Coordinates of C-alpha atoms in Angstrom, one line a residue:
X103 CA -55.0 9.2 -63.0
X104 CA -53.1 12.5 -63.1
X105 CA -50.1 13.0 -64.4
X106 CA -47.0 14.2 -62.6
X107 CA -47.4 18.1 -61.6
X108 CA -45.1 20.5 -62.8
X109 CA -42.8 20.7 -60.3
X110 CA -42.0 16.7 -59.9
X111 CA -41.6 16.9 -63.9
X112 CA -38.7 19.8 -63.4
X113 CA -37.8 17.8 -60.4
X114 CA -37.3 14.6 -62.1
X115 CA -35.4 16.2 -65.3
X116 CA -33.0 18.0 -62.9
X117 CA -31.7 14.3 -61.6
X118 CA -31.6 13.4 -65.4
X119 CA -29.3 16.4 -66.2
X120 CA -27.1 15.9 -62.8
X121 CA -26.9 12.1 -63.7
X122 CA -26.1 13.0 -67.6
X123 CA -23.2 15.3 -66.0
X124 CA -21.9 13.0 -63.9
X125 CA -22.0 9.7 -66.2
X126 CA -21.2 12.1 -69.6
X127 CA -17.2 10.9 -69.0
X128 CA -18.3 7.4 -67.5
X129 CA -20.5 6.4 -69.9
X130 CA -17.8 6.3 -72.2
X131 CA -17.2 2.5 -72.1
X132 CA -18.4 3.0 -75.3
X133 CA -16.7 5.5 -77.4
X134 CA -18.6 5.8 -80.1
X135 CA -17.1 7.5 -83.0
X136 CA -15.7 6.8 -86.6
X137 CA -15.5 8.4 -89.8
X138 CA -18.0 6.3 -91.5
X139 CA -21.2 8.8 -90.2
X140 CA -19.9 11.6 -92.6
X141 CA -16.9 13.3 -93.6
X142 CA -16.9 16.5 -91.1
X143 CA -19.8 15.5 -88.7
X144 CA -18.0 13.2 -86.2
X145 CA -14.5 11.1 -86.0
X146 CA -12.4 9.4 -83.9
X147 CA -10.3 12.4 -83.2
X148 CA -13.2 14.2 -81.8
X149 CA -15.1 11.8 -80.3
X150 CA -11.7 10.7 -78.2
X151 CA -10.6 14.6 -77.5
X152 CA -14.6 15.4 -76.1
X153 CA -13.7 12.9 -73.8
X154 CA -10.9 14.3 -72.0
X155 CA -10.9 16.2 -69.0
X156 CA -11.1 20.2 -68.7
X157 CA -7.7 19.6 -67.9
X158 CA -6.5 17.5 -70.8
X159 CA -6.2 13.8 -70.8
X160 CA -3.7 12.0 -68.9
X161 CA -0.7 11.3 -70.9
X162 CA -0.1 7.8 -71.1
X163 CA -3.3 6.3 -70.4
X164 CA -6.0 4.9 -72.0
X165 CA -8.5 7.7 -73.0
X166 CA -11.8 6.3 -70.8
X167 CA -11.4 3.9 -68.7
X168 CA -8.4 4.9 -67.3
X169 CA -8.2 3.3 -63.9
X170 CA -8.4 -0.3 -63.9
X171 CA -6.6 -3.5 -63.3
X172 CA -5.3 -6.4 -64.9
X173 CA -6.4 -10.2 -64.2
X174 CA -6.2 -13.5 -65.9
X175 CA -7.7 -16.6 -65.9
X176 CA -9.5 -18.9 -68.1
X177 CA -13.1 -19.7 -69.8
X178 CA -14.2 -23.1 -69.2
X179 CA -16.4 -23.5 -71.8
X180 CA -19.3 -26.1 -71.0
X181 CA -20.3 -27.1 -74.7
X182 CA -23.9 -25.7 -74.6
X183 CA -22.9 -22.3 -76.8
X184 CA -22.5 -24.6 -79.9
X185 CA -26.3 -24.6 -80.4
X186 CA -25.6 -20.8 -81.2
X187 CA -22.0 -20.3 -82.9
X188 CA -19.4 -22.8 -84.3
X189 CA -16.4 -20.2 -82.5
X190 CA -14.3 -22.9 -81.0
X191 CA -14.3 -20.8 -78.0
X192 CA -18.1 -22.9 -77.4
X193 CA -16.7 -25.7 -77.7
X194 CA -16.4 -28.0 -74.2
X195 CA -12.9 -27.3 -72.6
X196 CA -10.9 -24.5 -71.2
X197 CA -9.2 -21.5 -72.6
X198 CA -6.9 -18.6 -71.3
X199 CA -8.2 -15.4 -70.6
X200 CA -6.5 -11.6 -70.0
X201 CA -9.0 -9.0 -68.9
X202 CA -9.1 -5.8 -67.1
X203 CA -11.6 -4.3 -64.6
X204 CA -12.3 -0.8 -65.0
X205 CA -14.0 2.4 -64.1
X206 CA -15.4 4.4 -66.2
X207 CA -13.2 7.5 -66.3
X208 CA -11.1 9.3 -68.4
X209 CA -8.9 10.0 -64.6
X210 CA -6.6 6.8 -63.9
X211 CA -6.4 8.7 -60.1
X212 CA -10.2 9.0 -59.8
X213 CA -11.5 7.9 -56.2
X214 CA -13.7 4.8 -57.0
X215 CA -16.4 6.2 -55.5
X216 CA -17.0 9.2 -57.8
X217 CA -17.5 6.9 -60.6
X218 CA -21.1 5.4 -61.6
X219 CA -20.0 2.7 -64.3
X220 CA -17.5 -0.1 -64.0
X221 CA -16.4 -2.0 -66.9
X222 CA -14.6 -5.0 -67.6
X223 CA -12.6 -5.7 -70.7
X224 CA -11.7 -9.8 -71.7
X225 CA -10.0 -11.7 -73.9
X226 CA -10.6 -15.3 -74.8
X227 CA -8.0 -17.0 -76.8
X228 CA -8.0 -21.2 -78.5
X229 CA -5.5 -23.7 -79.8
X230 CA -6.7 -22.7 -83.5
X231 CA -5.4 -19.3 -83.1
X232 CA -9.0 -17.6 -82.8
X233 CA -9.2 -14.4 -80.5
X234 CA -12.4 -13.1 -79.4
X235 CA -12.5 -10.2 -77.0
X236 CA -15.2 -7.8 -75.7
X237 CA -15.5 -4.6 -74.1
X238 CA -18.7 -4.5 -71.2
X239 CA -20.1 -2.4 -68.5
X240 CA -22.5 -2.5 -65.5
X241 CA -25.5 -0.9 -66.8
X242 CA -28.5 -2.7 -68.7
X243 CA -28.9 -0.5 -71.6
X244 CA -26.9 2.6 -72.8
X245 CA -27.4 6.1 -72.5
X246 CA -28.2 7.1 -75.7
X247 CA -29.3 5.4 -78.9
X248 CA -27.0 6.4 -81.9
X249 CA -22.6 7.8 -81.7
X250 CA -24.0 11.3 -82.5
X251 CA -26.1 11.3 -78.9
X252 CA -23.1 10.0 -77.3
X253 CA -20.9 12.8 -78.8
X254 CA -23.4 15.2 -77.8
X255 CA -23.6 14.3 -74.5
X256 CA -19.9 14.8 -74.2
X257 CA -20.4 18.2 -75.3
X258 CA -23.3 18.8 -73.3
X259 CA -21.4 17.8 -70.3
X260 CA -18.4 19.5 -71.0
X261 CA -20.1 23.2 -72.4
X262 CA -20.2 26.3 -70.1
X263 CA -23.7 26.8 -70.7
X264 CA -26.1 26.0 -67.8
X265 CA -28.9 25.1 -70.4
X266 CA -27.0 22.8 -72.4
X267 CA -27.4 19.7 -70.4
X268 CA -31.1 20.3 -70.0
X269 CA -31.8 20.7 -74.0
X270 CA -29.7 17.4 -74.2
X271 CA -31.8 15.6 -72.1
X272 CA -35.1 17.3 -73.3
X273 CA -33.9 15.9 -77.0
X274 CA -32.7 12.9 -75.8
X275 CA -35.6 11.0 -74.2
X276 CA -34.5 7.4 -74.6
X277 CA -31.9 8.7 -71.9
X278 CA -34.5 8.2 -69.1
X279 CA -33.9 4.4 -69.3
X280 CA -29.9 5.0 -68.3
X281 CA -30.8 7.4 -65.7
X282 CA -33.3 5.3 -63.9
X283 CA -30.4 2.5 -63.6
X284 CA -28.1 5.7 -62.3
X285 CA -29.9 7.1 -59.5
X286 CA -31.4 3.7 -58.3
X287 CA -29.3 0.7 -59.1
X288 CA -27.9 -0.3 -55.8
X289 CA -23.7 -0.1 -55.2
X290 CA -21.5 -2.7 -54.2
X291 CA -18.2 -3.0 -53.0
X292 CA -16.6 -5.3 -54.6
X293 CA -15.7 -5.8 -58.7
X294 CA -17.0 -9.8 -58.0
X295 CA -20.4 -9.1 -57.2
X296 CA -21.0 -7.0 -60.6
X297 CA -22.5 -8.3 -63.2
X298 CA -21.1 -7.1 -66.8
X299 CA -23.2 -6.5 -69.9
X300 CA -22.4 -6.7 -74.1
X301 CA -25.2 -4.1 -74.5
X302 CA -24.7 -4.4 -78.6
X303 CA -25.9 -7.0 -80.4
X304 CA -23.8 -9.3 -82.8
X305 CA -24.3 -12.2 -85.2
X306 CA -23.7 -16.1 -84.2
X307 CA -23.5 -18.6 -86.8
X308 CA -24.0 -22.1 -86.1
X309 CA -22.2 -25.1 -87.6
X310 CA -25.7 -25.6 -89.8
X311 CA -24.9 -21.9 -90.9
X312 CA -28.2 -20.7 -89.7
X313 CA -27.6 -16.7 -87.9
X314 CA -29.3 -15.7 -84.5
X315 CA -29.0 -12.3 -82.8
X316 CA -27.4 -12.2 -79.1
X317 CA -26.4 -9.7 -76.5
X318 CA -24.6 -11.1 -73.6
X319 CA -24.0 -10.3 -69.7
X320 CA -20.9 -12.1 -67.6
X321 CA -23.2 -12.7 -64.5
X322 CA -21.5 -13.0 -61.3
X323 CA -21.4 -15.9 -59.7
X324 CA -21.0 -13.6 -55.9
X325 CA -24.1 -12.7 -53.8
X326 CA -24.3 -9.1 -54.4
X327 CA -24.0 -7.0 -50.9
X328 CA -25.9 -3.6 -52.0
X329 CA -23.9 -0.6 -49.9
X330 CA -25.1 3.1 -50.2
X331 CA -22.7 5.1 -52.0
X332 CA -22.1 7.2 -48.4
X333 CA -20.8 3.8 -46.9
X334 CA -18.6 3.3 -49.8
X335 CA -17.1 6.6 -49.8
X336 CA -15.6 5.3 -46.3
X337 CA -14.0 2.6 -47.9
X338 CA -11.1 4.7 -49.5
X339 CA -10.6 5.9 -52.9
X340 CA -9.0 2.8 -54.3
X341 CA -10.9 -0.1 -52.3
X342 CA -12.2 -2.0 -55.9
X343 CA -8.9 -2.7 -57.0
X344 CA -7.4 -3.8 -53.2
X345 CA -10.7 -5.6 -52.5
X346 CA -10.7 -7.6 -56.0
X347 CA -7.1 -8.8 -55.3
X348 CA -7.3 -9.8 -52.0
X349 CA -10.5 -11.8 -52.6
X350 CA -8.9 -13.9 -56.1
X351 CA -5.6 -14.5 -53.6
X352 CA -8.1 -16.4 -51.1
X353 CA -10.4 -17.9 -54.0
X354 CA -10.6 -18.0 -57.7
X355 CA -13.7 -15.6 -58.9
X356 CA -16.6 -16.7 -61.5
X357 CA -18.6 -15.0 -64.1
X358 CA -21.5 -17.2 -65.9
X359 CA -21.5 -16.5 -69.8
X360 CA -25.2 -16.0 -70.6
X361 CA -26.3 -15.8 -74.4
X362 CA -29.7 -13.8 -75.0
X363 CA -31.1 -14.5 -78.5
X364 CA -33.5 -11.9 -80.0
X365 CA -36.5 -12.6 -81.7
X366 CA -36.9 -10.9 -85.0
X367 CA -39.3 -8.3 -83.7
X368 CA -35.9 -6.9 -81.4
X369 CA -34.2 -4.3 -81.6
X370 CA -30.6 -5.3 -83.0
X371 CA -28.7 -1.1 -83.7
X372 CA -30.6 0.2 -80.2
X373 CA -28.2 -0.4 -76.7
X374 CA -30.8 1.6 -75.2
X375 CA -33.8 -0.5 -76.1
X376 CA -33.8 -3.6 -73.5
X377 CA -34.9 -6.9 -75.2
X378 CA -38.1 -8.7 -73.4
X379 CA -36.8 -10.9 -70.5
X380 CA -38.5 -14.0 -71.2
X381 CA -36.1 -14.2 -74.3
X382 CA -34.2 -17.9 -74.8
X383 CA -31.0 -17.5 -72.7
X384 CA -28.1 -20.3 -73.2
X385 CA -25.5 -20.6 -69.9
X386 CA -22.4 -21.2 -72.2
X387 CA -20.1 -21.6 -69.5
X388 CA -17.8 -19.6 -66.6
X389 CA -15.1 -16.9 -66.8
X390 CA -12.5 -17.6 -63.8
X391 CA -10.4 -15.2 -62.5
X392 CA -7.3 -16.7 -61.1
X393 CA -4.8 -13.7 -60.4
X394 CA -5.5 -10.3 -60.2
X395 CA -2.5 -7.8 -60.9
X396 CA -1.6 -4.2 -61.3
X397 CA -1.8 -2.6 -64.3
X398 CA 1.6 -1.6 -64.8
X399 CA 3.4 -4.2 -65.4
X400 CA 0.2 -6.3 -65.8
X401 CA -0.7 -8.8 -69.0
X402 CA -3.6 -6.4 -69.7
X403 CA -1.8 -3.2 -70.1
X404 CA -1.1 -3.4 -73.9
X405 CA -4.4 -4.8 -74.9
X406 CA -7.2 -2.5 -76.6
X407 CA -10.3 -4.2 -75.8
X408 CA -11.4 -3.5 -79.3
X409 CA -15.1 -5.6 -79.8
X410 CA -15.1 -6.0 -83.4
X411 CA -11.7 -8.8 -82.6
X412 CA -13.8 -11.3 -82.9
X413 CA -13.9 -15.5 -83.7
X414 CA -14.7 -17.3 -87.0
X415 CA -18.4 -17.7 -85.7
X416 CA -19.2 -14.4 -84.5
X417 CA -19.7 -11.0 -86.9
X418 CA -20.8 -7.8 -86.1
X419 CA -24.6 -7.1 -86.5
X420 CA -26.2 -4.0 -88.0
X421 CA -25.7 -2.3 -84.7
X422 CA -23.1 0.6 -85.9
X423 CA -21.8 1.0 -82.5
X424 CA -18.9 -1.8 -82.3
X425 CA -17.3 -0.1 -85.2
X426 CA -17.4 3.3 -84.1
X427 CA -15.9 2.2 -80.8
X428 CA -12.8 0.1 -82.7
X429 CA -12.4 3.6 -84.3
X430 CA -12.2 5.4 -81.1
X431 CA -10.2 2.5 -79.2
X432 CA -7.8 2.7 -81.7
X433 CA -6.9 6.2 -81.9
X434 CA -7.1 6.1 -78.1
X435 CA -4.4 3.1 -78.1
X436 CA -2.3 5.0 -80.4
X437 CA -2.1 8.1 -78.2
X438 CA -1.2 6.2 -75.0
X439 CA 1.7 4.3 -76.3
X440 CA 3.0 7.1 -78.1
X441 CA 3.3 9.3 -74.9
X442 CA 6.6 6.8 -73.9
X443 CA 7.8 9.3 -71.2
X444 CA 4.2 9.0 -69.4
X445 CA 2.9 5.5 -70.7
X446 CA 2.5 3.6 -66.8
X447 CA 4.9 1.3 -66.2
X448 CA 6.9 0.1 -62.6
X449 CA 11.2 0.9 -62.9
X450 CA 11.7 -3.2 -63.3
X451 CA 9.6 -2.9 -66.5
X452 CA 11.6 -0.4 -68.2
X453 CA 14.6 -1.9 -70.2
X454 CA 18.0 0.6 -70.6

């Protein structure tokens, strides 16, 4: 069978470099940067500056993942997760949650529609003090396979060069994977009909002390209603976060926690590499979202989702990535709430 002629390859690269352009700012739901890959080469400070804007970042908000909105609830935890982990968050019963759903953007004013990736940050808390939070987005893998392909992406996307995206693309193959999601993933209107996805892998340890690997997705619980992005444009530039509200005012939203465990032969440091889908899933119970609020004055505003906050139960894996992005969280926090004048806040909040 032949292969694809020249022109469908060009074709098919030039989507690849328009999708890399467009996602280069989304895809930063994972900002993956840290010291730790060598003194000089990449650091939080970089990593986080690549990601603003040409027009600088906006003072007062969170680096990436700028516009967003706040939400709590609980996690009614239906016991089966203990076969994995002994976190007391797995454990039958229910616990409060603060979260945030997101876009992907380093622009809190960016027009939903102009934004591929939605994210949702949560935070589980128990009686025994324990605090386990997580940072996720829509995609089923990540864009590139190691924090120095992310930071080059960033600069890829953000150089004047016309070339520079292509040679990023042409050295990055295991971008395809992302760009296939990108271009044909369907849309949908509404935050409760996304399903969200841990795309790095960590460590549970069971009450016998024996480790398994796991990814895991929040899968919603809502039909999804696929729109094309031309109908969603009509919808208005901030329809997610009114939609998301008045749907949770009418009825409480669910999220089914599912845990995939690896098999040895998986990947465990790759979020681009997909693990086989006939691979031991546990349903370890549902995230509820009871009230959805602004951001502002919202519970959520002062939390950094940072992934490696996690319970007595779970540890990072060798997957370098949760690390890089507690780095890059961090230093992102620290910038936000040091800009007082700009940090986003409603005129009741502020205190004389």
């Amino acid at each position: 069978m032949p292969g694809p002629s020249p022109s469908q390859q060009r074709s098919a690269l030039g989507s690849l470099v328009l999708i890399a352009a467009v996602v280069a700012f989304g895809a930063g739901a994972f900002a993956y940067t840290a010291g730790w890959l060598s003194p000089g080469r990449l650091t939080s400070t970089k990593l986080v500056s690549a990601l603003a804007p040409p027009g600088g970042p906006a003072l007062g908000h969170r680096r990436n993942h700028a516009k967003g909105v706040c939400f709590t609830g609980v996690f009614e935890a239906n016991g089966n997760g203990v076969a994995l982990s002994r976190a007391t968050v797995f454990a039958a019963g229910q616990y409060p949650v603060v979260g945030r759903f997101n876009l992907a953007t380093p622009d809190p004013n960016a027009a939903d529609p102009t934004v591929r990736v939605r994210g949702l940050g949560v935070q589980i808390s128990t009686p025994d003090g324990e605090v386990w939070r997580m940072a996720m987005i829509d995609p089923p893998v990540f864009a590139v396979s190691t924090p120095q392909g992310f930071y080059e992406l960033l600069q890829a996307a953000g150089s004047k060069d016309p070339a520079a995206m292509k040679t990023f693309v042409g050295a990055h193959p295991e971008f395809a994977a992302f760009g296939e999601w990108a271009t044909k993933a369907p849309w949908t209107a509404s935050y409760a009909e996304v399903t969200f996805n841990g795309l790095n892998a960590f460590i549970f340890t069971d009450g016998a002390g024996n480790e398994h690997a796991v990814r895991w997705s929040l899968r919603a619980d809502a039909q999804a209603m696929p729109i094309t992005s031309e109908d969603f444009a009509k919808l208005g530039p901030n329809h997610l976060e009114d939609e998301i509200a008045e749907r949770v005012a009418t009825s409480p939203q669910r999220w089914t926690l599912v845990l995939t465990v690896a098999e040895p032969s998986d990947p465990t440091s790759d979020p681009t590499k997909a693990w086989p889908p006939e691979r031991r899933t546990v349903e370890a119970g549902t995230l509820v979202v009871q009230k959805v609020e602004p951001e502002a004055d919202g519970p959520c505003r002062d939390i950094n989702f940072d992934p490696t906050i996690l319970p007595d139960g779970i540890k990072v894996s060798d997957d370098p990535f949760p690390a890089a992005r507690s780095a890059a969280y961090a230093k992102s926090f620290d910038l936000r709430t040091s800009e007082a004048s700009h940090y986003p806040r409603t005129a009741a909040s502020v205190k004389p």
